[in-house]
Amino acid sequence: PLRYKATVGSIKNKTLLALPRILEHQMGISKSTIIIPTRPGLWQQNDVNGTYGIKQMFSVQDIRLAEQVVDVNDAHIFSYAASKLNSGEEPFFHLILSLSTHSPYDHYVGEKLFYSNQKLPEEYCNYLCTCHFLDEQLRRYVDSLKSKGLYENSLIVIAADHFAHLNRLRMEGKIQPYTPLFIIGGNIDHRMAWQGECHQLDIYTTIIDILNLGSTWKGLGHTLLSPNY
């Protein structure tokens, strides 16, 4: 484990048995795409795409051009991602990075909601408004999957890249900082799955388990497909 620097600086010139590469080797999913709302060089994304086995990248420049905007938000990101869905290219792996719910929360995106309770900090209200906005974009994206006949055959994983920074929401001690995780599809038996708190390291391991890939490298996390997590 690296304690004082970003992992990408150490792995960018290596080859990792990451999810896109495993999907290609074991399931024949050679079409792997990442859509990012930042420049191609941020967090050395150009380099680490090859490390992970991702074949194609679209960045903020592509989104701006297609959506004809300067300031990109989640509506533009998921609209652009939906435009890349093609029912004739199954199977495929899409990794989509959202943007709007990232701190700082000095403003909100979307409608002005959740302001009836004056006891809530403004940062938290901004965050809730933006979460509602993101939910709407996810709904539209899922509707696109359904309209193109892709939804029933898809495994959809929605996760955050880390836990919530409660100090930035001014909600320390009032809400939980847990990493959210939604898994849609995969025929998960909830009676035989973990129902409590999990870690972001568990997401990779759980996907490997859901797809029954049998990889020799299970990752550092634990599968959530067990009540004895």
PDB file of C-alpha atoms in Angstrom:
ATOM      1  CA  PRO A   1       0.000   0.000   0.000  1.00  0.00           C
ATOM      2  CA  LEU A   2       1.124   3.516  -0.852  1.00  0.00           C
ATOM      3  CA  ARG A   3       0.626   6.005   1.947  1.00  0.00           C
ATOM      4  CA  TYR A   4       1.868   9.305   0.599  1.00  0.00           C
ATOM      5  CA  LYS A   5       1.387   9.385  -3.171  1.00  0.00           C
ATOM      6  CA  ALA A   6      -1.168   8.540  -5.838  1.00  0.00           C
ATOM      7  CA  THR A   7      -1.105   4.933  -7.030  1.00  0.00           C
ATOM      8  CA  VAL A   8      -1.223   5.902 -10.701  1.00  0.00           C
ATOM      9  CA  GLY A   9       2.320   7.264 -10.528  1.00  0.00           C
ATOM     10  CA  SER A  10       3.664   3.805  -9.721  1.00  0.00           C
ATOM     11  CA  ILE A  11       1.524   1.620 -11.979  1.00  0.00           C
ATOM     12  CA  LYS A  12       1.230   3.628 -15.190  1.00  0.00           C
ATOM     13  CA  ASN A  13       3.946   1.627 -16.968  1.00  0.00           C
ATOM     14  CA  LYS A  14       2.807  -1.787 -15.736  1.00  0.00           C
ATOM     15  CA  THR A  15       0.162  -4.294 -16.792  1.00  0.00           C
ATOM     16  CA  LEU A  16      -2.495  -5.087 -14.204  1.00  0.00           C
ATOM     17  CA  LEU A  17      -5.022  -7.907 -14.126  1.00  0.00           C
ATOM     18  CA  ALA A  18      -7.779  -5.311 -13.879  1.00  0.00           C
ATOM     19  CA  LEU A  19     -11.464  -5.815 -14.654  1.00  0.00           C
ATOM     20  CA  PRO A  20     -11.381  -4.704 -18.347  1.00  0.00           C
ATOM     21  CA  ARG A  21      -8.537  -7.107 -19.095  1.00  0.00           C
ATOM     22  CA  ILE A  22     -10.219  -9.991 -17.247  1.00  0.00           C
ATOM     23  CA  LEU A  23     -13.475  -9.345 -19.113  1.00  0.00           C
ATOM     24  CA  GLU A  24     -11.608  -9.541 -22.412  1.00  0.00           C
ATOM     25  CA  HIS A  25      -9.651 -12.681 -21.568  1.00  0.00           C
ATOM     26  CA  GLN A  26     -12.497 -14.647 -20.002  1.00  0.00           C
ATOM     27  CA  MET A  27     -15.668 -13.256 -21.587  1.00  0.00           C
ATOM     28  CA  GLY A  28     -14.463 -11.913 -24.926  1.00  0.00           C
ATOM     29  CA  ILE A  29     -15.473  -8.335 -24.097  1.00  0.00           C
ATOM     30  CA  SER A  30     -12.904  -6.476 -26.170  1.00  0.00           C
ATOM     31  CA  LYS A  31     -14.894  -3.221 -26.434  1.00  0.00           C
ATOM     32  CA  SER A  32     -13.914  -1.303 -23.283  1.00  0.00           C
ATOM     33  CA  THR A  33     -14.548   2.424 -23.034  1.00  0.00           C
ATOM     34  CA  ILE A  34     -14.037   5.067 -20.355  1.00  0.00           C
ATOM     35  CA  ILE A  35     -15.814   8.434 -20.404  1.00  0.00           C
ATOM     36  CA  ILE A  36     -14.217  11.084 -18.188  1.00  0.00           C
ATOM     37  CA  PRO A  37     -15.312  14.679 -17.459  1.00  0.00           C
ATOM     38  CA  THR A  38     -11.701  15.892 -17.246  1.00  0.00           C
ATOM     39  CA  ARG A  39      -8.670  16.346 -19.463  1.00  0.00           C
ATOM     40  CA  PRO A  40      -7.018  13.147 -20.793  1.00  0.00           C
ATOM     41  CA  GLY A  41      -3.865  13.789 -18.778  1.00  0.00           C
ATOM     42  CA  LEU A  42      -5.466  14.343 -15.374  1.00  0.00           C
ATOM     43  CA  TRP A  43      -4.471  11.563 -12.949  1.00  0.00           C
ATOM     44  CA  GLN A  44      -2.391  10.276 -15.911  1.00  0.00           C
ATOM     45  CA  GLN A  45      -5.525   8.712 -17.392  1.00  0.00           C
ATOM     46  CA  ASN A  46      -3.907   8.337 -20.816  1.00  0.00           C
ATOM     47  CA  ASP A  47      -1.276   6.037 -19.337  1.00  0.00           C
ATOM     48  CA  VAL A  48      -3.366   4.043 -16.883  1.00  0.00           C
ATOM     49  CA  ASN A  49      -5.966   3.151 -19.527  1.00  0.00           C
ATOM     50  CA  GLY A  50      -3.380   0.819 -21.006  1.00  0.00           C
ATOM     51  CA  THR A  51      -2.456  -0.435 -17.551  1.00  0.00           C
ATOM     52  CA  TYR A  52      -6.054  -1.485 -16.892  1.00  0.00           C
ATOM     53  CA  GLY A  53      -6.750  -2.768 -20.397  1.00  0.00           C
ATOM     54  CA  ILE A  54      -9.193  -0.007 -21.416  1.00  0.00           C
ATOM     55  CA  LYS A  55      -9.143   0.396 -25.196  1.00  0.00           C
ATOM     56  CA  GLN A  56     -10.950   3.702 -25.798  1.00  0.00           C
ATOM     57  CA  MET A  57     -11.326   7.003 -23.943  1.00  0.00           C
ATOM     58  CA  PHE A  58     -13.573  10.026 -24.404  1.00  0.00           C
ATOM     59  CA  SER A  59     -12.686  13.105 -22.354  1.00  0.00           C
ATOM     60  CA  VAL A  60     -14.157  16.490 -21.478  1.00  0.00           C
ATOM     61  CA  GLN A  61     -13.152  17.860 -24.880  1.00  0.00           C
ATOM     62  CA  ASP A  62     -15.306  15.259 -26.625  1.00  0.00           C
ATOM     63  CA  ILE A  63     -18.261  15.935 -24.313  1.00  0.00           C
ATOM     64  CA  ARG A  64     -18.028  19.712 -24.795  1.00  0.00           C
ATOM     65  CA  LEU A  65     -17.932  19.363 -28.570  1.00  0.00           C
ATOM     66  CA  ALA A  66     -20.823  16.905 -28.795  1.00  0.00           C
ATOM     67  CA  GLU A  67     -23.056  18.631 -26.236  1.00  0.00           C
ATOM     68  CA  GLN A  68     -22.042  22.137 -27.370  1.00  0.00           C
ATOM     69  CA  VAL A  69     -21.286  23.408 -23.856  1.00  0.00           C
ATOM     70  CA  VAL A  70     -18.324  24.850 -21.990  1.00  0.00           C
ATOM     71  CA  ASP A  71     -19.193  23.938 -18.398  1.00  0.00           C
ATOM     72  CA  VAL A  72     -19.845  20.186 -18.281  1.00  0.00           C
ATOM     73  CA  ASN A  73     -22.154  18.612 -15.699  1.00  0.00           C
ATOM     74  CA  ASP A  74     -23.704  15.170 -15.240  1.00  0.00           C
ATOM     75  CA  ALA A  75     -26.524  15.874 -17.713  1.00  0.00           C
ATOM     76  CA  HIS A  76     -23.959  16.324 -20.488  1.00  0.00           C
ATOM     77  CA  ILE A  77     -21.841  13.370 -19.353  1.00  0.00           C
ATOM     78  CA  PHE A  78     -24.670  10.838 -19.310  1.00  0.00           C
ATOM     79  CA  SER A  79     -26.249  12.232 -22.465  1.00  0.00           C
ATOM     80  CA  TYR A  80     -22.929  11.727 -24.208  1.00  0.00           C
ATOM     81  CA  ALA A  81     -22.527   8.258 -22.663  1.00  0.00           C
ATOM     82  CA  ALA A  82     -25.998   7.289 -23.896  1.00  0.00           C
ATOM     83  CA  SER A  83     -25.014   8.352 -27.415  1.00  0.00           C
ATOM     84  CA  LYS A  84     -22.227   5.759 -27.289  1.00  0.00           C
ATOM     85  CA  LEU A  85     -24.624   2.881 -26.574  1.00  0.00           C
ATOM     86  CA  ASN A  86     -24.999   0.641 -29.595  1.00  0.00           C
ATOM     87  CA  SER A  87     -27.062  -2.527 -29.386  1.00  0.00           C
ATOM     88  CA  GLY A  88     -25.062  -3.936 -32.287  1.00  0.00           C
ATOM     89  CA  GLU A  89     -21.784  -3.871 -30.336  1.00  0.00           C
ATOM     90  CA  GLU A  90     -22.571  -6.261 -27.491  1.00  0.00           C
ATOM     91  CA  PRO A  91     -20.901  -7.238 -25.312  1.00  0.00           C
ATOM     92  CA  PHE A  92     -19.136  -4.109 -24.076  1.00  0.00           C
ATOM     93  CA  PHE A  93     -17.733  -2.541 -20.899  1.00  0.00           C
ATOM     94  CA  HIS A  94     -18.422   1.142 -20.213  1.00  0.00           C
ATOM     95  CA  LEU A  95     -16.888   3.046 -17.308  1.00  0.00           C
ATOM     96  CA  ILE A  96     -18.515   6.461 -16.807  1.00  0.00           C
ATOM     97  CA  LEU A  97     -17.208   9.041 -14.329  1.00  0.00           C
ATOM     98  CA  SER A  98     -19.701  11.598 -13.060  1.00  0.00           C
ATOM     99  CA  LEU A  99     -18.717  15.061 -11.877  1.00  0.00           C
ATOM    100  CA  SER A 100     -21.445  17.189 -10.317  1.00  0.00           C
ATOM    101  CA  THR A 101     -21.482  15.660  -6.826  1.00  0.00           C
ATOM    102  CA  HIS A 102     -17.795  16.312  -6.218  1.00  0.00           C
ATOM    103  CA  SER A 103     -16.933  18.763  -3.435  1.00  0.00           C
ATOM    104  CA  PRO A 104     -16.740  21.654  -2.670  1.00  0.00           C
ATOM    105  CA  TYR A 105     -20.477  22.130  -2.139  1.00  0.00           C
ATOM    106  CA  ASP A 106     -20.586  25.924  -2.333  1.00  0.00           C
ATOM    107  CA  HIS A 107     -23.230  25.691  -5.072  1.00  0.00           C
ATOM    108  CA  TYR A 108     -25.784  23.208  -6.349  1.00  0.00           C
ATOM    109  CA  VAL A 109     -26.632  21.776  -9.763  1.00  0.00           C
ATOM    110  CA  GLY A 110     -30.250  21.322 -10.848  1.00  0.00           C
ATOM    111  CA  GLU A 111     -33.337  22.410  -8.935  1.00  0.00           C
ATOM    112  CA  LYS A 112     -33.312  24.313  -5.642  1.00  0.00           C
ATOM    113  CA  LEU A 113     -34.709  21.695  -3.278  1.00  0.00           C
ATOM    114  CA  PHE A 114     -34.359  20.664   0.387  1.00  0.00           C
ATOM    115  CA  TYR A 115     -34.351  24.228   1.728  1.00  0.00           C
ATOM    116  CA  SER A 116     -37.509  24.054   3.851  1.00  0.00           C
ATOM    117  CA  ASN A 117     -35.493  23.014   6.908  1.00  0.00           C
ATOM    118  CA  GLN A 118     -33.344  25.997   7.902  1.00  0.00           C
ATOM    119  CA  LYS A 119     -31.418  23.832  10.358  1.00  0.00           C
ATOM    120  CA  LEU A 120     -29.579  22.061   7.531  1.00  0.00           C
ATOM    121  CA  PRO A 121     -26.223  23.578   6.480  1.00  0.00           C
ATOM    122  CA  GLU A 122     -26.171  25.218   3.066  1.00  0.00           C
ATOM    123  CA  GLU A 123     -23.425  22.862   1.895  1.00  0.00           C
ATOM    124  CA  TYR A 124     -25.556  19.836   2.729  1.00  0.00           C
ATOM    125  CA  CYS A 125     -28.591  21.323   0.961  1.00  0.00           C
ATOM    126  CA  ASN A 126     -26.441  21.970  -2.100  1.00  0.00           C
ATOM    127  CA  TYR A 127     -25.239  18.384  -1.953  1.00  0.00           C
ATOM    128  CA  LEU A 128     -28.785  16.985  -1.732  1.00  0.00           C
ATOM    129  CA  CYS A 129     -29.940  19.118  -4.664  1.00  0.00           C
ATOM    130  CA  THR A 130     -27.032  17.894  -6.742  1.00  0.00           C
ATOM    131  CA  CYS A 131     -27.646  14.256  -5.758  1.00  0.00           C
ATOM    132  CA  HIS A 132     -31.229  14.649  -6.972  1.00  0.00           C
ATOM    133  CA  PHE A 133     -29.880  16.068 -10.233  1.00  0.00           C
ATOM    134  CA  LEU A 134     -27.505  13.116 -10.643  1.00  0.00           C
ATOM    135  CA  ASP A 135     -30.347  10.663  -9.956  1.00  0.00           C
ATOM    136  CA  GLU A 136     -32.294  12.192 -12.832  1.00  0.00           C
ATOM    137  CA  GLN A 137     -29.373  11.718 -15.224  1.00  0.00           C
ATOM    138  CA  LEU A 138     -28.938   8.102 -14.124  1.00  0.00           C
ATOM    139  CA  ARG A 139     -32.639   7.524 -14.778  1.00  0.00           C
ATOM    140  CA  ARG A 140     -32.322   8.923 -18.284  1.00  0.00           C
ATOM    141  CA  TYR A 141     -29.274   6.761 -18.955  1.00  0.00           C
ATOM    142  CA  VAL A 142     -31.051   3.620 -17.745  1.00  0.00           C
ATOM    143  CA  ASP A 143     -34.038   4.558 -19.930  1.00  0.00           C
ATOM    144  CA  SER A 144     -31.625   4.672 -22.871  1.00  0.00           C
ATOM    145  CA  LEU A 145     -30.427   1.173 -22.034  1.00  0.00           C
ATOM    146  CA  LYS A 146     -34.032  -0.009 -21.987  1.00  0.00           C
ATOM    147  CA  SER A 147     -35.016   1.718 -25.239  1.00  0.00           C
ATOM    148  CA  LYS A 148     -32.052   0.126 -27.025  1.00  0.00           C
ATOM    149  CA  GLY A 149     -32.791  -3.340 -25.659  1.00  0.00           C
ATOM    150  CA  LEU A 150     -29.622  -3.467 -23.542  1.00  0.00           C
ATOM    151  CA  TYR A 151     -30.996  -3.231 -20.010  1.00  0.00           C
ATOM    152  CA  GLU A 152     -32.010  -6.870 -19.461  1.00  0.00           C
ATOM    153  CA  ASN A 153     -28.561  -8.101 -20.498  1.00  0.00           C
ATOM    154  CA  SER A 154     -26.598  -5.558 -18.485  1.00  0.00           C
ATOM    155  CA  LEU A 155     -24.810  -5.593 -15.154  1.00  0.00           C
ATOM    156  CA  ILE A 156     -24.921  -2.019 -13.832  1.00  0.00           C
ATOM    157  CA  VAL A 157     -22.733  -0.952 -10.914  1.00  0.00           C
ATOM    158  CA  ILE A 158     -23.114   2.524  -9.390  1.00  0.00           C
ATOM    159  CA  ALA A 159     -20.508   3.456  -6.802  1.00  0.00           C
ATOM    160  CA  ALA A 160     -18.590   6.369  -5.333  1.00  0.00           C
ATOM    161  CA  ASP A 161     -14.825   6.542  -5.545  1.00  0.00           C
ATOM    162  CA  HIS A 162     -14.591   7.109  -1.783  1.00  0.00           C
ATOM    163  CA  PHE A 163     -16.625   7.804   1.352  1.00  0.00           C
ATOM    164  CA  ALA A 164     -18.284  11.142   2.050  1.00  0.00           C
ATOM    165  CA  HIS A 165     -16.200  13.953   3.568  1.00  0.00           C
ATOM    166  CA  LEU A 166     -18.653  14.977   6.256  1.00  0.00           C
ATOM    167  CA  ASN A 167     -16.623  18.016   7.283  1.00  0.00           C
ATOM    168  CA  ARG A 168     -17.171  19.513   3.826  1.00  0.00           C
ATOM    169  CA  LEU A 169     -20.910  18.986   4.259  1.00  0.00           C
ATOM    170  CA  ARG A 170     -20.828  20.372   7.832  1.00  0.00           C
ATOM    171  CA  MET A 171     -22.606  17.189   8.899  1.00  0.00           C
ATOM    172  CA  GLU A 172     -20.052  15.530  11.178  1.00  0.00           C
ATOM    173  CA  GLY A 173     -21.762  13.088  13.534  1.00  0.00           C
ATOM    174  CA  LYS A 174     -25.170  13.558  11.856  1.00  0.00           C
ATOM    175  CA  ILE A 175     -25.007  11.248   8.833  1.00  0.00           C
ATOM    176  CA  GLN A 176     -22.949   8.183   7.941  1.00  0.00           C
ATOM    177  CA  PRO A 177     -19.880   8.482   5.675  1.00  0.00           C
ATOM    178  CA  TYR A 178     -20.323   5.051   4.075  1.00  0.00           C
ATOM    179  CA  THR A 179     -19.458   4.407   0.428  1.00  0.00           C
ATOM    180  CA  PRO A 180     -22.721   3.974  -1.535  1.00  0.00           C
ATOM    181  CA  LEU A 181     -23.044   0.956  -3.814  1.00  0.00           C
ATOM    182  CA  PHE A 182     -25.876  -0.131  -6.120  1.00  0.00           C
ATOM    183  CA  ILE A 183     -25.721  -3.309  -8.210  1.00  0.00           C
ATOM    184  CA  ILE A 184     -28.483  -3.765 -10.789  1.00  0.00           C
ATOM    185  CA  GLY A 185     -28.720  -7.115 -12.541  1.00  0.00           C
ATOM    186  CA  GLY A 186     -26.582 -10.144 -11.826  1.00  0.00           C
ATOM    187  CA  ASN A 187     -29.398 -12.219 -10.276  1.00  0.00           C
ATOM    188  CA  ILE A 188     -28.140 -11.622  -6.746  1.00  0.00           C
ATOM    189  CA  ASP A 189     -29.908 -13.605  -4.025  1.00  0.00           C
ATOM    190  CA  HIS A 190     -30.272 -10.959  -1.306  1.00  0.00           C
ATOM    191  CA  ARG A 191     -30.830 -13.639   1.303  1.00  0.00           C
ATOM    192  CA  MET A 192     -27.270 -14.813   0.656  1.00  0.00           C
ATOM    193  CA  ALA A 193     -25.657 -11.368   0.361  1.00  0.00           C
ATOM    194  CA  TRP A 194     -24.124  -8.976   2.852  1.00  0.00           C
ATOM    195  CA  GLN A 195     -26.505  -6.192   3.897  1.00  0.00           C
ATOM    196  CA  GLY A 196     -24.204  -3.954   5.943  1.00  0.00           C
ATOM    197  CA  GLU A 197     -21.358  -1.508   5.440  1.00  0.00           C
ATOM    198  CA  CYS A 198     -18.749  -2.326   2.825  1.00  0.00           C
ATOM    199  CA  HIS A 199     -15.522  -0.899   1.422  1.00  0.00           C
ATOM    200  CA  GLN A 200     -14.715   0.288  -2.090  1.00  0.00           C
ATOM    201  CA  LEU A 201     -12.132  -2.529  -2.326  1.00  0.00           C
ATOM    202  CA  ASP A 202     -15.054  -4.986  -2.187  1.00  0.00           C
ATOM    203  CA  ILE A 203     -16.598  -3.732  -5.432  1.00  0.00           C
ATOM    204  CA  TYR A 204     -14.040  -5.321  -7.747  1.00  0.00           C
ATOM    205  CA  THR A 205     -14.077  -8.609  -5.843  1.00  0.00           C
ATOM    206  CA  THR A 206     -17.880  -8.734  -5.876  1.00  0.00           C
ATOM    207  CA  ILE A 207     -18.090  -8.116  -9.640  1.00  0.00           C
ATOM    208  CA  ILE A 208     -15.625 -10.955 -10.231  1.00  0.00           C
ATOM    209  CA  ASP A 209     -17.859 -13.166  -8.082  1.00  0.00           C
ATOM    210  CA  ILE A 210     -21.138 -12.087  -9.737  1.00  0.00           C
ATOM    211  CA  LEU A 211     -19.768 -12.872 -13.205  1.00  0.00           C
ATOM    212  CA  ASN A 212     -18.245 -16.145 -11.938  1.00  0.00           C
ATOM    213  CA  LEU A 213     -14.964 -15.302 -13.621  1.00  0.00           C
ATOM    214  CA  GLY A 214     -12.846 -17.503 -11.403  1.00  0.00           C
ATOM    215  CA  SER A 215      -9.886 -15.153 -11.535  1.00  0.00           C
ATOM    216  CA  THR A 216      -6.775 -16.217  -9.636  1.00  0.00           C
ATOM    217  CA  TRP A 217      -6.476 -12.619  -8.402  1.00  0.00           C
ATOM    218  CA  LYS A 218      -9.499 -11.745  -6.288  1.00  0.00           C
ATOM    219  CA  GLY A 219      -8.339  -8.320  -5.220  1.00  0.00           C
ATOM    220  CA  LEU A 220      -7.818  -6.959  -1.718  1.00  0.00           C
ATOM    221  CA  GLY A 221     -11.505  -6.795  -0.846  1.00  0.00           C
ATOM    222  CA  HIS A 222     -14.154  -9.351   0.087  1.00  0.00           C
ATOM    223  CA  THR A 223     -17.113 -10.557  -1.916  1.00  0.00           C
ATOM    224  CA  LEU A 224     -20.481  -9.193  -0.804  1.00  0.00           C
ATOM    225  CA  LEU A 225     -22.207 -12.349  -2.042  1.00  0.00           C
ATOM    226  CA  SER A 226     -21.999 -13.873   1.390  1.00  0.00           C
ATOM    227  CA  PRO A 227     -23.952 -13.110   4.564  1.00  0.00           C
ATOM    228  CA  ASN A 228     -20.737 -13.826   6.500  1.00  0.00           C
ATOM    229  CA  TYR A 229     -18.774 -10.875   5.095  1.00  0.00           C
TER     230      TYR A 229
END
